[in-house]
Short mmCIF file of C-alpha atoms in Angstrom, two decimals:
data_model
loop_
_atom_site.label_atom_id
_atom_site.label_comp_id
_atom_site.label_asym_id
_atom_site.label_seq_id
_atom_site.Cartn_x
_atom_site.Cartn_y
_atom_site.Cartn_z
CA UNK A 1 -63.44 83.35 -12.67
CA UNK A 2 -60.61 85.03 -15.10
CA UNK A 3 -56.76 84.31 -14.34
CA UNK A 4 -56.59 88.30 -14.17
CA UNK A 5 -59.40 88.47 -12.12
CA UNK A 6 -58.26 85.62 -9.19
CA UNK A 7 -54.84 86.81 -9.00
CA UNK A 8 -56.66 90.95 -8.36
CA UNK A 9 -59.20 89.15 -5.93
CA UNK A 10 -56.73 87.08 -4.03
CA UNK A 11 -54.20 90.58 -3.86
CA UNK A 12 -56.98 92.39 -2.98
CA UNK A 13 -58.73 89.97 0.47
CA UNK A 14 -54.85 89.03 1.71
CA UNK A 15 -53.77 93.10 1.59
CA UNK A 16 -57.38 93.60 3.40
CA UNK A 17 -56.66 90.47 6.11
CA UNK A 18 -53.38 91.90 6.87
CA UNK A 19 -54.27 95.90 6.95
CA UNK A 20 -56.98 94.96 9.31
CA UNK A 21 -55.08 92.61 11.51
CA UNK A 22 -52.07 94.97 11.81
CA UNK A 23 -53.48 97.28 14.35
CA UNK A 24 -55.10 95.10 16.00
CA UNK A 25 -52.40 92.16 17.04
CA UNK A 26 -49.75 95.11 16.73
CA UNK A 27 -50.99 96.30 20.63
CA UNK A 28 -52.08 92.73 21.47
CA UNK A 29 -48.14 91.88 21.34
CA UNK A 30 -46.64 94.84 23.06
CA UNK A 31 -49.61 94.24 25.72
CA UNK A 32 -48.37 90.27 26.19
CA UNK A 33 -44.48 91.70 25.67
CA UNK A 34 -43.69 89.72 23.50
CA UNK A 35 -41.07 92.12 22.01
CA UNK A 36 -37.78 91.97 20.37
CA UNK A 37 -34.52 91.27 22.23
CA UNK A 38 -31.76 92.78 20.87
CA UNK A 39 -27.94 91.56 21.70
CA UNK A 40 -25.67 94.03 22.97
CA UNK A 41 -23.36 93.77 20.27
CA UNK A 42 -23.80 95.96 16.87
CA UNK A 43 -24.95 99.03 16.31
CA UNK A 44 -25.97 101.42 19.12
CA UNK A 45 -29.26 102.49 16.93
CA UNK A 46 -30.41 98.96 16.72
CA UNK A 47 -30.52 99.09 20.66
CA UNK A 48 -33.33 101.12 20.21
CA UNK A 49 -35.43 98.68 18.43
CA UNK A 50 -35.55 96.51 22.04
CA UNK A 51 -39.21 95.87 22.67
CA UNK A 52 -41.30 96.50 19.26
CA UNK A 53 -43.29 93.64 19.02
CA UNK A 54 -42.19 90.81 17.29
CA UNK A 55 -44.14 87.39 15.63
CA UNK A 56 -45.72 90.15 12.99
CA UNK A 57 -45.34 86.82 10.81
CA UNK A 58 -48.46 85.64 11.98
CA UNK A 59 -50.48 88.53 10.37
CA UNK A 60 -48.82 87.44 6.57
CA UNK A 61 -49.76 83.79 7.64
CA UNK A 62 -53.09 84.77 7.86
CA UNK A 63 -53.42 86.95 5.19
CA UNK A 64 -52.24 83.97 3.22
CA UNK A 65 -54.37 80.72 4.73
CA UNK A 66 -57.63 82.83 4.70
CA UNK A 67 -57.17 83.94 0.98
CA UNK A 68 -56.12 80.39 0.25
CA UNK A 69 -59.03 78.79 2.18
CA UNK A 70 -61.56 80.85 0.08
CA UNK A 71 -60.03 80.12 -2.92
CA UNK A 72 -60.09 76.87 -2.14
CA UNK A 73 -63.42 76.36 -1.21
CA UNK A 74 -65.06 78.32 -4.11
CA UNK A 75 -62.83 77.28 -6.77
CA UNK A 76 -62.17 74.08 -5.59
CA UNK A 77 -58.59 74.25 -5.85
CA UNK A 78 -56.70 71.81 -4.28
CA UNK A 79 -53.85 72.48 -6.45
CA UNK A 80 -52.35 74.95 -3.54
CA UNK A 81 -52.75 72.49 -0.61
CA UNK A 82 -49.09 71.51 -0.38
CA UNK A 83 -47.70 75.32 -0.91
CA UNK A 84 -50.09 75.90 2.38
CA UNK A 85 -49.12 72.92 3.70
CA UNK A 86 -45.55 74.22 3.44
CA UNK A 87 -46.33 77.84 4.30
CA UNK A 88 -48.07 76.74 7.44
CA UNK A 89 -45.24 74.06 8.31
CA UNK A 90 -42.20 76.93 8.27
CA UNK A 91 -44.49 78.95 9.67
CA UNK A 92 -44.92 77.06 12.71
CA UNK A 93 -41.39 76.55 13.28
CA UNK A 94 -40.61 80.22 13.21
CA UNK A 95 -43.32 80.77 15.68
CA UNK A 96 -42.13 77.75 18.28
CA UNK A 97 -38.86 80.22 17.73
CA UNK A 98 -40.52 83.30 18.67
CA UNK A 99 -41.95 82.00 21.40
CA UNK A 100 -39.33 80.42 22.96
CA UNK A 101 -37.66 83.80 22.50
CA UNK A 102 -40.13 86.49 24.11
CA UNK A 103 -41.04 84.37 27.18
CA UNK A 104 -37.48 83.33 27.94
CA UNK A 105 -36.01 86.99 27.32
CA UNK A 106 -33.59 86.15 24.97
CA UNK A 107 -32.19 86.05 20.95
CA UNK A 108 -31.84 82.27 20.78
CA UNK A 109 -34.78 80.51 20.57
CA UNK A 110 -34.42 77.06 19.40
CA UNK A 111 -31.25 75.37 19.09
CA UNK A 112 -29.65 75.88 15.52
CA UNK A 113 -29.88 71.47 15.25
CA UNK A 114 -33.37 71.61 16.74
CA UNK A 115 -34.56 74.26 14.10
CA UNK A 116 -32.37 72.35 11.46
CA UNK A 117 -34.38 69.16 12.38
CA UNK A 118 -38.07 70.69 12.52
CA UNK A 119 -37.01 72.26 9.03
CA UNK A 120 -35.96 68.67 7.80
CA UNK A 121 -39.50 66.85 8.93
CA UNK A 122 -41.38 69.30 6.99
CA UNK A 123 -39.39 69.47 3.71
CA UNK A 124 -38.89 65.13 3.83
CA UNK A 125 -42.86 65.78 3.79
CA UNK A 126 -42.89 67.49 1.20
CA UNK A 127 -40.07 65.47 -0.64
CA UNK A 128 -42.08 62.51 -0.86
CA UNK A 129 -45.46 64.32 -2.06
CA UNK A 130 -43.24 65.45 -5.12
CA UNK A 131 -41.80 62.41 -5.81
CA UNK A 132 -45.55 60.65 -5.80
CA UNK A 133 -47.37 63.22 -7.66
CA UNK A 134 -45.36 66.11 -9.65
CA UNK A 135 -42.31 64.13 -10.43
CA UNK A 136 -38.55 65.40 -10.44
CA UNK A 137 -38.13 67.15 -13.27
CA UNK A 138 -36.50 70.86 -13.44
CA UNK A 139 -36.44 73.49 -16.26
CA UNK A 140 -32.48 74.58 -17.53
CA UNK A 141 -32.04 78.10 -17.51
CA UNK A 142 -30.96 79.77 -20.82
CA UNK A 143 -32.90 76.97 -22.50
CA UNK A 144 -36.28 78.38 -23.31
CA UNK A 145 -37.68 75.67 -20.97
CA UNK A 146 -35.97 72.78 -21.56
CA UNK A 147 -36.37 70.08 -19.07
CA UNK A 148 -34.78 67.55 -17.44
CA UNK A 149 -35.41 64.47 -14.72
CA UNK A 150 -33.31 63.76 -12.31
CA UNK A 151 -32.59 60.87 -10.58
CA UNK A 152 -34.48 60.32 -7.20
CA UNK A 153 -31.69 60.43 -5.29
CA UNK A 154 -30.49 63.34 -6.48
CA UNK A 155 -33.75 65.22 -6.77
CA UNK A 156 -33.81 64.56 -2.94
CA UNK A 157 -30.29 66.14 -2.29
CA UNK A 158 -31.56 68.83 -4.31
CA UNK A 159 -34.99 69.80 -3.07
CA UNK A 160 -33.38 69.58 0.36
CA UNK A 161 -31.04 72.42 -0.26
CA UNK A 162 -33.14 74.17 -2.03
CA UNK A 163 -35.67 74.69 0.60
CA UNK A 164 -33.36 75.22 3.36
CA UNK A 165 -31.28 77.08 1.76
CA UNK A 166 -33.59 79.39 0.64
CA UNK A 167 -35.64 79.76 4.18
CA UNK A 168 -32.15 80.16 6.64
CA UNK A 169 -31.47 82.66 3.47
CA UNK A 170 -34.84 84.40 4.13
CA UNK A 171 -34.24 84.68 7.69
CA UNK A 172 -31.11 85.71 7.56
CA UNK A 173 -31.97 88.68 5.52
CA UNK A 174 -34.54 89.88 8.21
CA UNK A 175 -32.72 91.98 9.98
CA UNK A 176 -33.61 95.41 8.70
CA UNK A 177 -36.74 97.43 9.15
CA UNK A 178 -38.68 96.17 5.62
CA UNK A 179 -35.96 94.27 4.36
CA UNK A 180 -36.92 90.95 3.75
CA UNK A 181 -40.74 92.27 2.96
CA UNK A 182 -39.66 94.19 0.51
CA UNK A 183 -36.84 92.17 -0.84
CA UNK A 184 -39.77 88.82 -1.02
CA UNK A 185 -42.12 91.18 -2.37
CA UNK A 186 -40.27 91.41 -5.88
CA UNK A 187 -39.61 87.68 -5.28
CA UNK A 188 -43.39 86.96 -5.12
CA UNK A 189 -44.71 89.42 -8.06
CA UNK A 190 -41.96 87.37 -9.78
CA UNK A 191 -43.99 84.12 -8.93
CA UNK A 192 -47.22 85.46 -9.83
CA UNK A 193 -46.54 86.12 -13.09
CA UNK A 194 -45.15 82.91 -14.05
CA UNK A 195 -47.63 80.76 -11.98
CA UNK A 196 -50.56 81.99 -14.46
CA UNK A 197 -51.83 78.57 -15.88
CA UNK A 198 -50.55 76.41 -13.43
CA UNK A 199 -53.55 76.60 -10.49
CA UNK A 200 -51.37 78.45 -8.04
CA UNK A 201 -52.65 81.89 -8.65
CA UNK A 202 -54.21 82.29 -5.78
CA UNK A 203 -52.00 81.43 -3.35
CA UNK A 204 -49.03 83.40 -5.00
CA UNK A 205 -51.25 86.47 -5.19
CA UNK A 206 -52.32 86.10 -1.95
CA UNK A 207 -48.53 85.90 -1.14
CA UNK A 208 -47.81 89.68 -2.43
CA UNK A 209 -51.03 91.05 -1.17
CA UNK A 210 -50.36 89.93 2.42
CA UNK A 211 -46.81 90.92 2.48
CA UNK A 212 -47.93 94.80 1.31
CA UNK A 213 -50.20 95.01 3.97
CA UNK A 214 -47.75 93.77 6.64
CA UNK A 215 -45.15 96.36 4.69
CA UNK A 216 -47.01 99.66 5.64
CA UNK A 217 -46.44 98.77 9.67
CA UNK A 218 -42.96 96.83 8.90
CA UNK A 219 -41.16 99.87 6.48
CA UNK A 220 -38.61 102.00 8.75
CA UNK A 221 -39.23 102.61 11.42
CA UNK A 222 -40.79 99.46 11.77
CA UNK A 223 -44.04 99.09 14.20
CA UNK A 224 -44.06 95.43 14.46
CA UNK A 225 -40.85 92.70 13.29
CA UNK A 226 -41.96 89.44 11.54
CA UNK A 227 -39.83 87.43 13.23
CA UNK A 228 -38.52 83.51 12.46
CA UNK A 229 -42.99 83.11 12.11
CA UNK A 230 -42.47 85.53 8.81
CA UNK A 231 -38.91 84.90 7.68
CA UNK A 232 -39.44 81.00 7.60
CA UNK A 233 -42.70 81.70 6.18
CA UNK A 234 -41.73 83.30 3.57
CA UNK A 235 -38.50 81.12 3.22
CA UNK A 236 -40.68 78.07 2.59
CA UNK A 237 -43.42 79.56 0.42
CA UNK A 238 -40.63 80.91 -2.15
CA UNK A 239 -38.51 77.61 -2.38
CA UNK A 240 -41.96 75.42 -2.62
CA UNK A 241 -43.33 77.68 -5.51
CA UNK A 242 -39.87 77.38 -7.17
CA UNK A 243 -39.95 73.77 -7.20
CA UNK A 244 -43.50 73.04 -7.78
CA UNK A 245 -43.47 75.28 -11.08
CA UNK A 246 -39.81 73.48 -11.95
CA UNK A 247 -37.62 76.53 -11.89
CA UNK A 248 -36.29 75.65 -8.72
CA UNK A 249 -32.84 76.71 -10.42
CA UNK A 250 -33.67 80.05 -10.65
CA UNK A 251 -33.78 80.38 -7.01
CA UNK A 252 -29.79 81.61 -6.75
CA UNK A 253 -30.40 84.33 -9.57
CA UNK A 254 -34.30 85.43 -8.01
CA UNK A 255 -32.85 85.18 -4.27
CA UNK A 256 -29.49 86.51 -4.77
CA UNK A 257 -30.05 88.70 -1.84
CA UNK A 258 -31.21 85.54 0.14
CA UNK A 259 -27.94 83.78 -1.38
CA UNK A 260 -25.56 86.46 -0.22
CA UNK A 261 -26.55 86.83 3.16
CA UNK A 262 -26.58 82.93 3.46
CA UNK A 263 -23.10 82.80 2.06
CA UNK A 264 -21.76 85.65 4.29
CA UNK A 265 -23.10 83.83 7.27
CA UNK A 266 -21.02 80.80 6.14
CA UNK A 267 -17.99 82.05 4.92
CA UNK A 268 -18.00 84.63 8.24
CA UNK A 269 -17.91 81.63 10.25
CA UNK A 270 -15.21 79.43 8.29
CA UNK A 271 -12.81 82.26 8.54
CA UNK A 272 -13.60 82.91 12.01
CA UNK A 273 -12.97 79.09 13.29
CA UNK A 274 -9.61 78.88 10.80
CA UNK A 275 -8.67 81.93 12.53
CA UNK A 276 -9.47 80.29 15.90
CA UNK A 277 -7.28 77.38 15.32
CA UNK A 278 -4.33 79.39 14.47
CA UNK A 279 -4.83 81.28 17.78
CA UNK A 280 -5.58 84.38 15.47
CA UNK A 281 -9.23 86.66 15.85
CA UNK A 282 -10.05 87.31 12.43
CA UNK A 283 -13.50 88.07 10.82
CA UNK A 284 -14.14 88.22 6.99
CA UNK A 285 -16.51 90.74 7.20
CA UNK A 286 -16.86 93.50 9.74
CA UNK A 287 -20.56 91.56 11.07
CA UNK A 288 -22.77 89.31 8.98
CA UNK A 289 -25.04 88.70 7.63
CA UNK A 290 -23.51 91.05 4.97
CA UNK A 291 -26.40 94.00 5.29
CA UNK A 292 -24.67 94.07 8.48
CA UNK A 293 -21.63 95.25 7.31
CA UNK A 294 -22.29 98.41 5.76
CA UNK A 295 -23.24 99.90 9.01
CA UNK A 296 -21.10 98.64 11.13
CA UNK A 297 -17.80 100.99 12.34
CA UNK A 298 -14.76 99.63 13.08
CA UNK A 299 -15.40 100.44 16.44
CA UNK A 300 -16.87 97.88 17.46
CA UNK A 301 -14.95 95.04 16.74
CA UNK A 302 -13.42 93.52 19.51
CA UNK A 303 -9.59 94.58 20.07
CA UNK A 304 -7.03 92.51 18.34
CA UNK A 305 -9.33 91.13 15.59
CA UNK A 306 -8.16 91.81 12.05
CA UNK A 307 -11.01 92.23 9.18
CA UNK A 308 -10.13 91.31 6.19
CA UNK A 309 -12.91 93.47 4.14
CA UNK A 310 -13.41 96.57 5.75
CA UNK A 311 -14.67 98.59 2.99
CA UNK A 312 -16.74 101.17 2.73
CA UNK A 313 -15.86 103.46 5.75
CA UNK A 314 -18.55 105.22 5.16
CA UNK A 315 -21.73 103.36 7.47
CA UNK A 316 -24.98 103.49 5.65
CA UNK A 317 -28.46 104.12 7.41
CA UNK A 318 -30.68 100.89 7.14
CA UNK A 319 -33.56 102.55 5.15
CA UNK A 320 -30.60 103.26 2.49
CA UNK A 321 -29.40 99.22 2.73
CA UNK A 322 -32.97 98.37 2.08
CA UNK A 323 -33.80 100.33 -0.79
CA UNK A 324 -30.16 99.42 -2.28
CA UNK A 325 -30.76 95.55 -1.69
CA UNK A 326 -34.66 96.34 -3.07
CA UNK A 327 -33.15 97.71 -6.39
CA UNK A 328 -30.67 94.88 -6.83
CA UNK A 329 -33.37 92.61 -6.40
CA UNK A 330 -35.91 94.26 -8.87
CA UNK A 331 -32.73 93.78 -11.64
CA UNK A 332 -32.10 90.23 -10.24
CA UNK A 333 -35.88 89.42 -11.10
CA UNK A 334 -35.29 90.82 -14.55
CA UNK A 335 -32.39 88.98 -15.14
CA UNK A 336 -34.67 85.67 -14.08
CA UNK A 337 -37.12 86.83 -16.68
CA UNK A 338 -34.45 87.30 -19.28
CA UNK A 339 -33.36 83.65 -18.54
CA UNK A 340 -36.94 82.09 -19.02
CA UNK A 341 -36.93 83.65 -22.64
CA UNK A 342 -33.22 82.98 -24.31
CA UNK A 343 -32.93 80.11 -25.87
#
């Protein structure tokens, strides 16, 4: 079978496995209530989202393993076994997350240290399977492909923020109706293309098809959320491609989206805790992560906290975030592009 022709074939049976499954786990989760809690704090329209089913991540999951499986099985490809291995491993986490959430009624599921230590088993995993058999080299942007090998230890240090970075990333940005499926859907036609010759066609392709088919029920207003099951999912997928091709580095300029709302997270809490030990409220940002922001009014910030960026005034609807964050992703990707072919 053709390059052309796997990567259209793999599209093709994830978008199918996730169309089908849509409607039919869609009323499966609002029948077993497992629907999303939302805090009390933020805007009053994302009140309104309490109670559309959440876990949707299961339906890319599948979309994903099945295509893979085939794939597998008829091509004998075992080239994509530790991407799935990954994809399954974040996915599972998410899901324990979910879970935890919908039967206990609440938006913490596991603790931030247990989630940070699940996260941690499955990239050490992973770790030592590229150590043994793909080695830890990494391609320089701006090089036209130059590589380099690092040293184990630091190749460890380095995978390990790479991959957690980039899934806490993920899941931070999933807080808008088609945000994060859009957003990874650039991120995964980016992946597609410059997997061709390297055996992991299949599994990227499968990657964008089962993400559009979980877009047409997760695009505003959203019928079903992905939850942590999706947003690790996708998380771990991205960073493992990234690293398995050698162009994990390209992950900050690719993700930037992913990167921003990590880094708003971080600095939102830094400032928050100096704040807190001068016996001063203060917030960075009006609410992270940053896609937060722009729709956020002044309003509802607690009285007596000062914010140091409150710009715009003007609040944007969500479906206007995501198509703004969609755009700056699609020039992100060409930028990434641009930086494979400079030398």
């Amino acid at each position: 079978m053709s390059t052309s022709t796997t990567i259209i074939m793999a599209i093709i049976i994830s978008f199918a496995v996730s169309v089908i499954l849509c409607p039919i786990v869609i009323p499966i989760l609002k029948k077993m209530k497992f629907g999303q809690y939302i805090r009390e704090v933020g805007p009053k329209s994302h009140q309104s989202k309490t109670g559309t089913p959440t876990m949707g991540g299961m339906i890319i999951l599948a979309g994903v393993i099945v295509t893979s499986l085939i794939f597998m099985i008829v091509e004998k490809n075992t080239k994509i076994a530790p991407v799935l291995f990954m994809t399954v491993g974040f996915g599972l986490i998410g899901f324990i997350d979910d879970y935890i959430k919908v039967v206990k009624k609440r938006n913490l599921g596991l603790t931030e240290i247990q989630k940070f230590s699940l996260q941690v088993v499955v990239t050490a995993v992973f770790c030592v399977y590229m150590i043994k058999y793909i080695g830890t080299s990494t391609i320089i942007p701006f090089t036209g492909g130059y590589e380099i090998t690092m040293p184990t230890w630091l190749f460890v240090i380095f995978l390990f923020i790479a991959v957690i970075g980039t899934v806490n990333g993920a899941n931070f940005t999933d807080g808008l109706d088609g945000l994060a499926t859009s957003v990874t859907i650039i991120i995964a036609v980016f992946f597609t293309m410059v997997s061709i010759g390297t055996g992991l066609e299949p599994i990227s392709a499968a990657f964008v098809g089962a993400l559009m088919g979980f877009f047409l029920y997760n695009v505003y207003p959203a019928r079903v959320f992905m939850g942590d099951t999706g947003s690790l999912t996708i998380g771990g997928i991205i960073a493992v491609f990234a690293i398995i091709i050698h162009k994990e580095l390209l992950i900050p300029i690719l993700c930037g989206v992913f990167l921003v709302e990590n880094l708003s997270v971080i600095l939102q809490r830094a400032y928050y805790k100096a704040g807190k030990r001068k016996g001063v409220k203060q917030r960075l940002f009006k609410r992270t992560p940053i896609h937060d922001h722009f729709r956020t009014s002044m309003s509802l910030i607690e009285p007596g906290c000062t914010v140091k960026f409150t710009k715009p005034d003007q609040l944007f609807h969500e479906s206007k975030i995501t198509v703004r964050f969609w755009i700056v992703t699609i020039v992100l990707a060409a930028i990434t592009i641009i930086t494979l072919k400079i030398r």
